[in-house]
PDB file of C-alpha atoms in Angstrom:
ATOM      1  CA  MET A   1      -5.944 -15.018  59.375  1.00 48.00           C
ATOM      2  CA  LYS A   2      -2.815 -15.229  60.914  1.00 48.00           C
ATOM      3  CA  THR A   3      -3.219 -18.991  61.933  1.00 46.00           C
ATOM      4  CA  VAL A   4      -4.002 -19.625  58.408  1.00 43.00           C
ATOM      5  CA  ILE A   5      -0.906 -18.210  57.181  1.00 43.00           C
ATOM      6  CA  LYS A   6       1.067 -20.184  60.142  1.00 45.00           C
ATOM      7  CA  ALA A   7      -0.350 -23.442  59.212  1.00 41.00           C
ATOM      8  CA  THR A   8       0.370 -22.816  55.288  1.00 38.00           C
ATOM      9  CA  ALA A   9       4.026 -21.613  56.250  1.00 41.00           C
ATOM     10  CA  VAL A  10       4.201 -24.936  58.167  1.00 38.00           C
ATOM     11  CA  ILE A  11       2.700 -27.079  55.420  1.00 38.00           C
ATOM     12  CA  LEU A  12       5.251 -25.788  52.851  1.00 40.00           C
ATOM     13  CA  SER A  13       8.174 -26.142  54.997  1.00 40.00           C
ATOM     14  CA  ALA A  14       7.181 -29.402  55.552  1.00 39.00           C
ATOM     15  CA  THR A  15       6.290 -29.962  52.002  1.00 36.00           C
ATOM     16  CA  GLY A  16      10.101 -28.733  50.998  1.00 39.00           C
ATOM     17  CA  ILE A  17      11.777 -30.868  53.688  1.00 33.00           C
ATOM     18  CA  CYS A  18       9.904 -33.919  52.194  1.00 36.00           C
ATOM     19  CA  LEU A  19      11.221 -32.819  48.581  1.00 32.00           C
ATOM     20  CA  PHE A  20      14.724 -32.656  49.902  1.00 32.00           C
ATOM     21  CA  LEU A  21      14.747 -36.002  51.648  1.00 33.00           C
ATOM     22  CA  ALA A  22      13.499 -37.544  48.361  1.00 34.00           C
ATOM     23  CA  ALA A  23      15.797 -35.956  46.428  1.00 34.00           C
ATOM     24  CA  CYS A  24      18.558 -37.436  48.876  1.00 34.00           C
ATOM     25  CA  GLY A  25      17.199 -40.961  48.923  1.00 35.00           C
ATOM     26  CA  GLY A  26      17.481 -41.581  45.206  1.00 34.00           C
ATOM     27  CA  SER A  27      19.378 -44.857  43.957  1.00 34.00           C
ATOM     28  CA  SER A  28      22.889 -43.984  42.700  1.00 34.00           C
ATOM     29  CA  PRO A  29      26.070 -45.746  41.844  1.00 35.00           C
ATOM     30  CA  GLY A  30      27.465 -44.870  45.262  1.00 38.00           C
ATOM     31  CA  GLY A  31      25.562 -47.664  46.251  1.00 38.00           C
ATOM     32  CA  ALA A  32      24.413 -48.748  49.713  1.00 36.00           C
ATOM     33  CA  ALA A  33      27.217 -47.228  51.516  1.00 40.00           C
ATOM     34  CA  SER A  34      26.299 -43.989  50.466  1.00 39.00           C
ATOM     35  CA  GLN A  35      22.712 -44.789  50.770  1.00 39.00           C
ATOM     36  CA  ALA A  36      23.297 -46.134  54.539  1.00 42.00           C
ATOM     37  CA  ALA A  37      24.852 -42.720  55.180  1.00 39.00           C
ATOM     38  CA  LYS A  38      21.674 -41.030  53.882  1.00 40.00           C
ATOM     39  CA  THR A  39      19.096 -43.324  55.626  1.00 41.00           C
ATOM     40  CA  GLY A  40      20.301 -43.075  59.126  1.00 48.00           C
ATOM     41  CA  GLY A  41      22.548 -46.345  58.732  1.00 60.00           C
ATOM     42  CA  GLN A  42      19.602 -48.401  56.851  1.00 72.00           C
ATOM     43  CA  VAL A  43      20.581 -50.398  53.805  1.00 90.00           C
ATOM     44  CA  LEU A  44      17.999 -50.167  50.976  1.00 94.00           C
ATOM     45  CA  PRO A  45      17.231 -52.462  48.211  1.00 96.00           C
ATOM     46  CA  VAL A  46      18.642 -51.496  44.685  1.00 97.00           C
ATOM     47  CA  ALA A  47      16.822 -52.413  41.176  1.00 96.00           C
ATOM     48  CA  ASN A  48      19.760 -53.710  39.692  1.00 96.00           C
ATOM     49  CA  ASN A  49      23.762 -54.885  39.968  1.00 97.00           C
ATOM     50  CA  PRO A  50      25.811 -51.731  39.444  1.00 97.00           C
ATOM     51  CA  ILE A  51      29.012 -53.739  39.566  1.00 98.00           C
ATOM     52  CA  ARG A  52      30.644 -53.295  36.062  1.00 97.00           C
ATOM     53  CA  ASN A  53      34.170 -55.251  36.651  1.00 97.00           C
ATOM     54  CA  ASN A  54      34.858 -57.373  33.548  1.00 97.00           C
ATOM     55  CA  SER A  55      38.342 -58.184  34.519  1.00 98.00           C
ATOM     56  CA  SER A  56      39.461 -62.117  33.974  1.00 98.00           C
ATOM     57  CA  THR A  57      42.486 -62.185  36.029  1.00 98.00           C
ATOM     58  CA  PRO A  58      42.283 -64.662  38.843  1.00 98.00           C
ATOM     59  CA  GLY A  59      42.587 -64.276  42.507  1.00 98.00           C
ATOM     60  CA  LEU A  60      39.874 -63.241  44.128  1.00 98.00           C
ATOM     61  CA  THR A  61      37.561 -66.173  45.785  1.00 98.00           C
ATOM     62  CA  ILE A  62      35.122 -66.556  48.065  1.00 98.00           C
ATOM     63  CA  VAL A  63      35.939 -69.822  49.988  1.00 98.00           C
ATOM     64  CA  SER A  64      32.553 -69.840  52.252  1.00 98.00           C
ATOM     65  CA  ALA A  65      29.344 -68.045  52.540  1.00 98.00           C
ATOM     66  CA  ALA A  66      26.919 -68.638  55.201  1.00 97.00           C
ATOM     67  CA  VAL A  67      23.578 -67.230  56.385  1.00 97.00           C
ATOM     68  CA  GLU A  68      22.401 -69.269  59.097  1.00 95.00           C
ATOM     69  CA  ASN A  69      24.155 -71.675  61.681  1.00 93.00           C
ATOM     70  CA  ASN A  70      27.259 -69.199  61.495  1.00 95.00           C
ATOM     71  CA  VAL A  71      30.209 -69.868  63.509  1.00 95.00           C
ATOM     72  CA  ASP A  72      33.127 -67.427  64.421  1.00 94.00           C
ATOM     73  CA  PRO A  73      36.329 -68.410  62.607  1.00 93.00           C
ATOM     74  CA  ALA A  74      38.529 -67.228  65.477  1.00 91.00           C
ATOM     75  CA  THR A  75      36.710 -68.861  68.146  1.00 95.00           C
ATOM     76  CA  GLY A  76      34.835 -71.671  66.637  1.00 95.00           C
ATOM     77  CA  MET A  77      31.843 -70.772  68.700  1.00 96.00           C
ATOM     78  CA  ALA A  78      28.153 -69.998  67.272  1.00 95.00           C
ATOM     79  CA  ILE A  79      27.114 -66.490  66.431  1.00 94.00           C
ATOM     80  CA  ALA A  80      24.141 -64.692  65.614  1.00 94.00           C
ATOM     81  CA  ASP A  81      22.953 -65.454  61.983  1.00 95.00           C
ATOM     82  CA  CYS A  82      23.945 -63.102  59.375  1.00 97.00           C
ATOM     83  CA  LEU A  83      25.539 -63.099  55.494  1.00 98.00           C
ATOM     84  CA  GLN A  84      29.232 -63.944  56.386  1.00 98.00           C
ATOM     85  CA  LEU A  85      31.688 -64.500  53.603  1.00 98.00           C
ATOM     86  CA  GLY A  86      35.355 -65.880  53.845  1.00 98.00           C
ATOM     87  CA  VAL A  87      37.262 -64.052  51.231  1.00 98.00           C
ATOM     88  CA  LYS A  88      40.983 -64.768  49.950  1.00 98.00           C
ATOM     89  CA  ASN A  89      43.753 -63.059  48.041  1.00 98.00           C
ATOM     90  CA  ALA A  90      45.052 -65.769  46.201  1.00 98.00           C
ATOM     91  CA  SER A  91      47.089 -63.327  43.582  1.00 98.00           C
ATOM     92  CA  ASN A  92      50.431 -61.940  44.243  1.00 97.00           C
ATOM     93  CA  GLN A  93      48.931 -58.461  44.527  1.00 98.00           C
ATOM     94  CA  ALA A  94      47.087 -56.322  47.036  1.00 98.00           C
ATOM     95  CA  MET A  95      43.469 -55.569  46.866  1.00 98.00           C
ATOM     96  CA  SER A  96      40.984 -53.108  47.722  1.00 98.00           C
ATOM     97  CA  ASN A  97      38.131 -50.910  46.774  1.00 98.00           C
ATOM     98  CA  PHE A  98      35.888 -53.899  47.275  1.00 98.00           C
ATOM     99  CA  GLU A  99      32.203 -53.919  46.553  1.00 98.00           C
ATOM    100  CA  ILE A 100      29.523 -56.324  46.780  1.00 98.00           C
ATOM    101  CA  TYR A 101      26.319 -56.945  45.222  1.00 98.00           C
ATOM    102  CA  TYR A 102      24.013 -59.538  46.979  1.00 98.00           C
ATOM    103  CA  GLN A 103      20.592 -60.994  45.894  1.00 98.00           C
ATOM    104  CA  MET A 104      17.995 -63.177  48.048  1.00 98.00           C
ATOM    105  CA  GLN A 105      15.039 -64.338  46.651  1.00 98.00           C
ATOM    106  CA  ASP A 106      11.969 -66.191  48.646  1.00 97.00           C
ATOM    107  CA  ALA A 107      12.126 -69.844  47.000  1.00 97.00           C
ATOM    108  CA  LYS A 108       8.092 -69.818  48.010  1.00 97.00           C
ATOM    109  CA  THR A 109       6.786 -66.458  46.826  1.00 97.00           C
ATOM    110  CA  GLY A 110       9.622 -65.616  44.389  1.00 98.00           C
ATOM    111  CA  ALA A 111      10.081 -62.005  45.643  1.00 97.00           C
ATOM    112  CA  SER A 112      13.474 -60.941  45.852  1.00 98.00           C
ATOM    113  CA  GLU A 113      15.764 -58.197  46.759  1.00 98.00           C
ATOM    114  CA  GLY A 114      19.300 -56.845  45.532  1.00 98.00           C
ATOM    115  CA  TYR A 115      21.720 -54.818  47.634  1.00 98.00           C
ATOM    116  CA  TYR A 116      24.729 -53.136  47.007  1.00 98.00           C
ATOM    117  CA  GLN A 117      27.591 -51.587  48.956  1.00 97.00           C
ATOM    118  CA  LYS A 118      31.023 -50.404  48.855  1.00 97.00           C
ATOM    119  CA  LEU A 119      33.251 -52.066  51.193  1.00 97.00           C
ATOM    120  CA  ALA A 120      34.973 -49.262  53.028  1.00 95.00           C
ATOM    121  CA  GLY A 121      37.974 -50.231  54.915  1.00 95.00           C
ATOM    122  CA  LEU A 122      38.335 -53.780  53.408  1.00 97.00           C
ATOM    123  CA  SER A 123      41.672 -54.949  51.971  1.00 98.00           C
ATOM    124  CA  LEU A 124      43.451 -58.184  51.275  1.00 98.00           C
ATOM    125  CA  ASN A 125      47.423 -58.546  51.293  1.00 98.00           C
ATOM    126  CA  PRO A 126      48.525 -61.508  48.645  1.00 98.00           C
ATOM    127  CA  GLY A 127      47.577 -64.894  50.164  1.00 98.00           C
ATOM    128  CA  GLU A 128      45.412 -63.354  52.966  1.00 98.00           C
ATOM    129  CA  THR A 129      41.640 -64.832  53.964  1.00 97.00           C
ATOM    130  CA  ARG A 130      39.237 -62.693  55.842  1.00 97.00           C
ATOM    131  CA  THR A 131      36.074 -62.959  57.161  1.00 98.00           C
ATOM    132  CA  ILE A 132      33.511 -60.282  56.748  1.00 98.00           C
ATOM    133  CA  PHE A 133      29.970 -59.971  58.123  1.00 98.00           C
ATOM    134  CA  PHE A 134      26.939 -57.984  57.185  1.00 97.00           C
ATOM    135  CA  ASP A 135      25.428 -57.696  60.747  1.00 95.00           C
ATOM    136  CA  ASN A 136      24.969 -53.843  61.610  1.00 95.00           C
ATOM    137  CA  LYS A 137      27.996 -54.399  64.127  1.00 94.00           C
ATOM    138  CA  ALA A 138      30.543 -51.919  64.290  1.00 94.00           C
ATOM    139  CA  GLY A 139      34.218 -52.361  63.859  1.00 93.00           C
ATOM    140  CA  ALA A 140      36.443 -53.814  61.078  1.00 93.00           C
ATOM    141  CA  GLY A 141      35.122 -56.520  58.719  1.00 96.00           C
ATOM    142  CA  HIS A 142      31.287 -55.688  59.798  1.00 96.00           C
ATOM    143  CA  TYR A 143      29.065 -53.903  57.424  1.00 97.00           C
ATOM    144  CA  PRO A 144      25.323 -52.850  57.441  1.00 97.00           C
ATOM    145  CA  GLU A 145      22.146 -54.808  56.683  1.00 96.00           C
ATOM    146  CA  ASN A 146      18.569 -54.250  55.915  1.00 96.00           C
ATOM    147  CA  LYS A 147      17.146 -55.606  59.296  1.00 93.00           C
ATOM    148  CA  TYR A 148      13.562 -55.715  57.363  1.00 94.00           C
ATOM    149  CA  SER A 149      14.965 -57.755  54.390  1.00 95.00           C
ATOM    150  CA  ILE A 150      13.414 -60.918  53.006  1.00 95.00           C
ATOM    151  CA  TYR A 151      16.187 -62.756  54.898  1.00 96.00           C
ATOM    152  CA  ARG A 152      14.953 -61.123  57.918  1.00 94.00           C
ATOM    153  CA  THR A 153      11.607 -61.489  57.585  1.00 93.00           C
ATOM    154  CA  SER A 154      10.572 -64.551  55.624  1.00 94.00           C
ATOM    155  CA  GLN A 155       9.540 -67.665  57.153  1.00 94.00           C
ATOM    156  CA  ASN A 156      10.246 -69.376  53.557  1.00 96.00           C
ATOM    157  CA  GLU A 157      13.656 -70.650  52.223  1.00 97.00           C
ATOM    158  CA  VAL A 158      15.935 -67.687  51.274  1.00 97.00           C
ATOM    159  CA  HIS A 159      18.414 -68.425  48.361  1.00 98.00           C
ATOM    160  CA  PHE A 160      21.395 -65.719  47.940  1.00 98.00           C
ATOM    161  CA  THR A 161      23.697 -65.050  45.256  1.00 98.00           C
ATOM    162  CA  ILE A 162      26.671 -63.190  45.878  1.00 98.00           C
ATOM    163  CA  GLU A 163      28.987 -61.334  43.937  1.00 98.00           C
ATOM    164  CA  LEU A 164      32.318 -59.976  45.230  1.00 98.00           C
ATOM    165  CA  SER A 165      34.534 -57.483  43.254  1.00 98.00           C
ATOM    166  CA  ALA A 166      37.906 -55.852  43.522  1.00 98.00           C
ATOM    167  CA  PRO A 167      39.372 -53.534  40.394  1.00 98.00           C
ATOM    168  CA  GLY A 168      41.614 -55.593  38.252  1.00 97.00           C
ATOM    169  CA  PHE A 169      40.683 -59.184  39.153  1.00 98.00           C
ATOM    170  CA  LYS A 170      37.530 -61.699  37.946  1.00 98.00           C
ATOM    171  CA  PRO A 171      34.479 -61.192  40.502  1.00 98.00           C
ATOM    172  CA  ALA A 172      34.139 -63.774  42.935  1.00 98.00           C
ATOM    173  CA  LYS A 173      30.597 -65.517  42.909  1.00 98.00           C
ATOM    174  CA  SER A 174      28.999 -67.551  45.747  1.00 98.00           C
ATOM    175  CA  GLU A 175      25.502 -68.966  46.617  1.00 98.00           C
ATOM    176  CA  ALA A 176      23.959 -69.723  50.445  1.00 98.00           C
ATOM    177  CA  THR A 177      20.757 -70.497  51.432  1.00 97.00           C
ATOM    178  CA  LYS A 178      18.624 -69.945  54.636  1.00 96.00           C
ATOM    179  CA  GLY A 179      16.217 -72.579  55.201  1.00 95.00           C
ATOM    180  CA  ALA A 180      12.440 -72.332  56.091  1.00 94.00           C
ATOM    181  CA  GLY A 181      11.461 -70.986  59.224  1.00 84.00           C
ATOM    182  CA  THR A 182      11.168 -67.949  61.196  1.00 67.00           C
ATOM    183  CA  GLY A 183      13.210 -64.680  59.710  1.00 54.00           C
ATOM    184  CA  GLU A 184      16.884 -65.155  60.926  1.00 57.00           C
ATOM    185  CA  GLN A 185      17.284 -63.413  64.538  1.00 56.00           C
ATOM    186  CA  GLN A 186      20.127 -60.859  65.157  1.00 59.00           C
ATOM    187  CA  ASP A 187      21.756 -59.966  68.170  1.00 55.00           C
TER     188      ASP A 187
END
């Protein structure tokens, strides 16, 4: 009888923990940055683009977008493949509170995944250009990614559409493509 009571208590405790974790893992406007904190650093796909910036004020641009054959802009040396963006503030005002949504689609299967993040710590002074990386590395300008995404696992061509937003400025958009072959490899 004691064994049955103990087993029941363990099952109820495990059920409660599972329900708690499920409640914490739901999608919210906090985006992937919040999701990453809830999931031990893992970025999870989102169903829709949550960016709601209707500004038409120009100034934010994506000057480069790469997902393979990446090059470190500081050294000119090859680096591991990742989503890498060169972003520029062409306005006369500082920009901050950036958010990004990018969608990747497998050209052969049609499967797609979208990812959203608030880009903590990113700011651009007037005229400034910076490079940001989605590579799971630490440090300024580096952000998490899903290492199990279509980008990392598909052997087909994968097309990216990217939207970068800062409050008060028209969102910047870009595209990039990973060619067919094995999933892109991280360091």
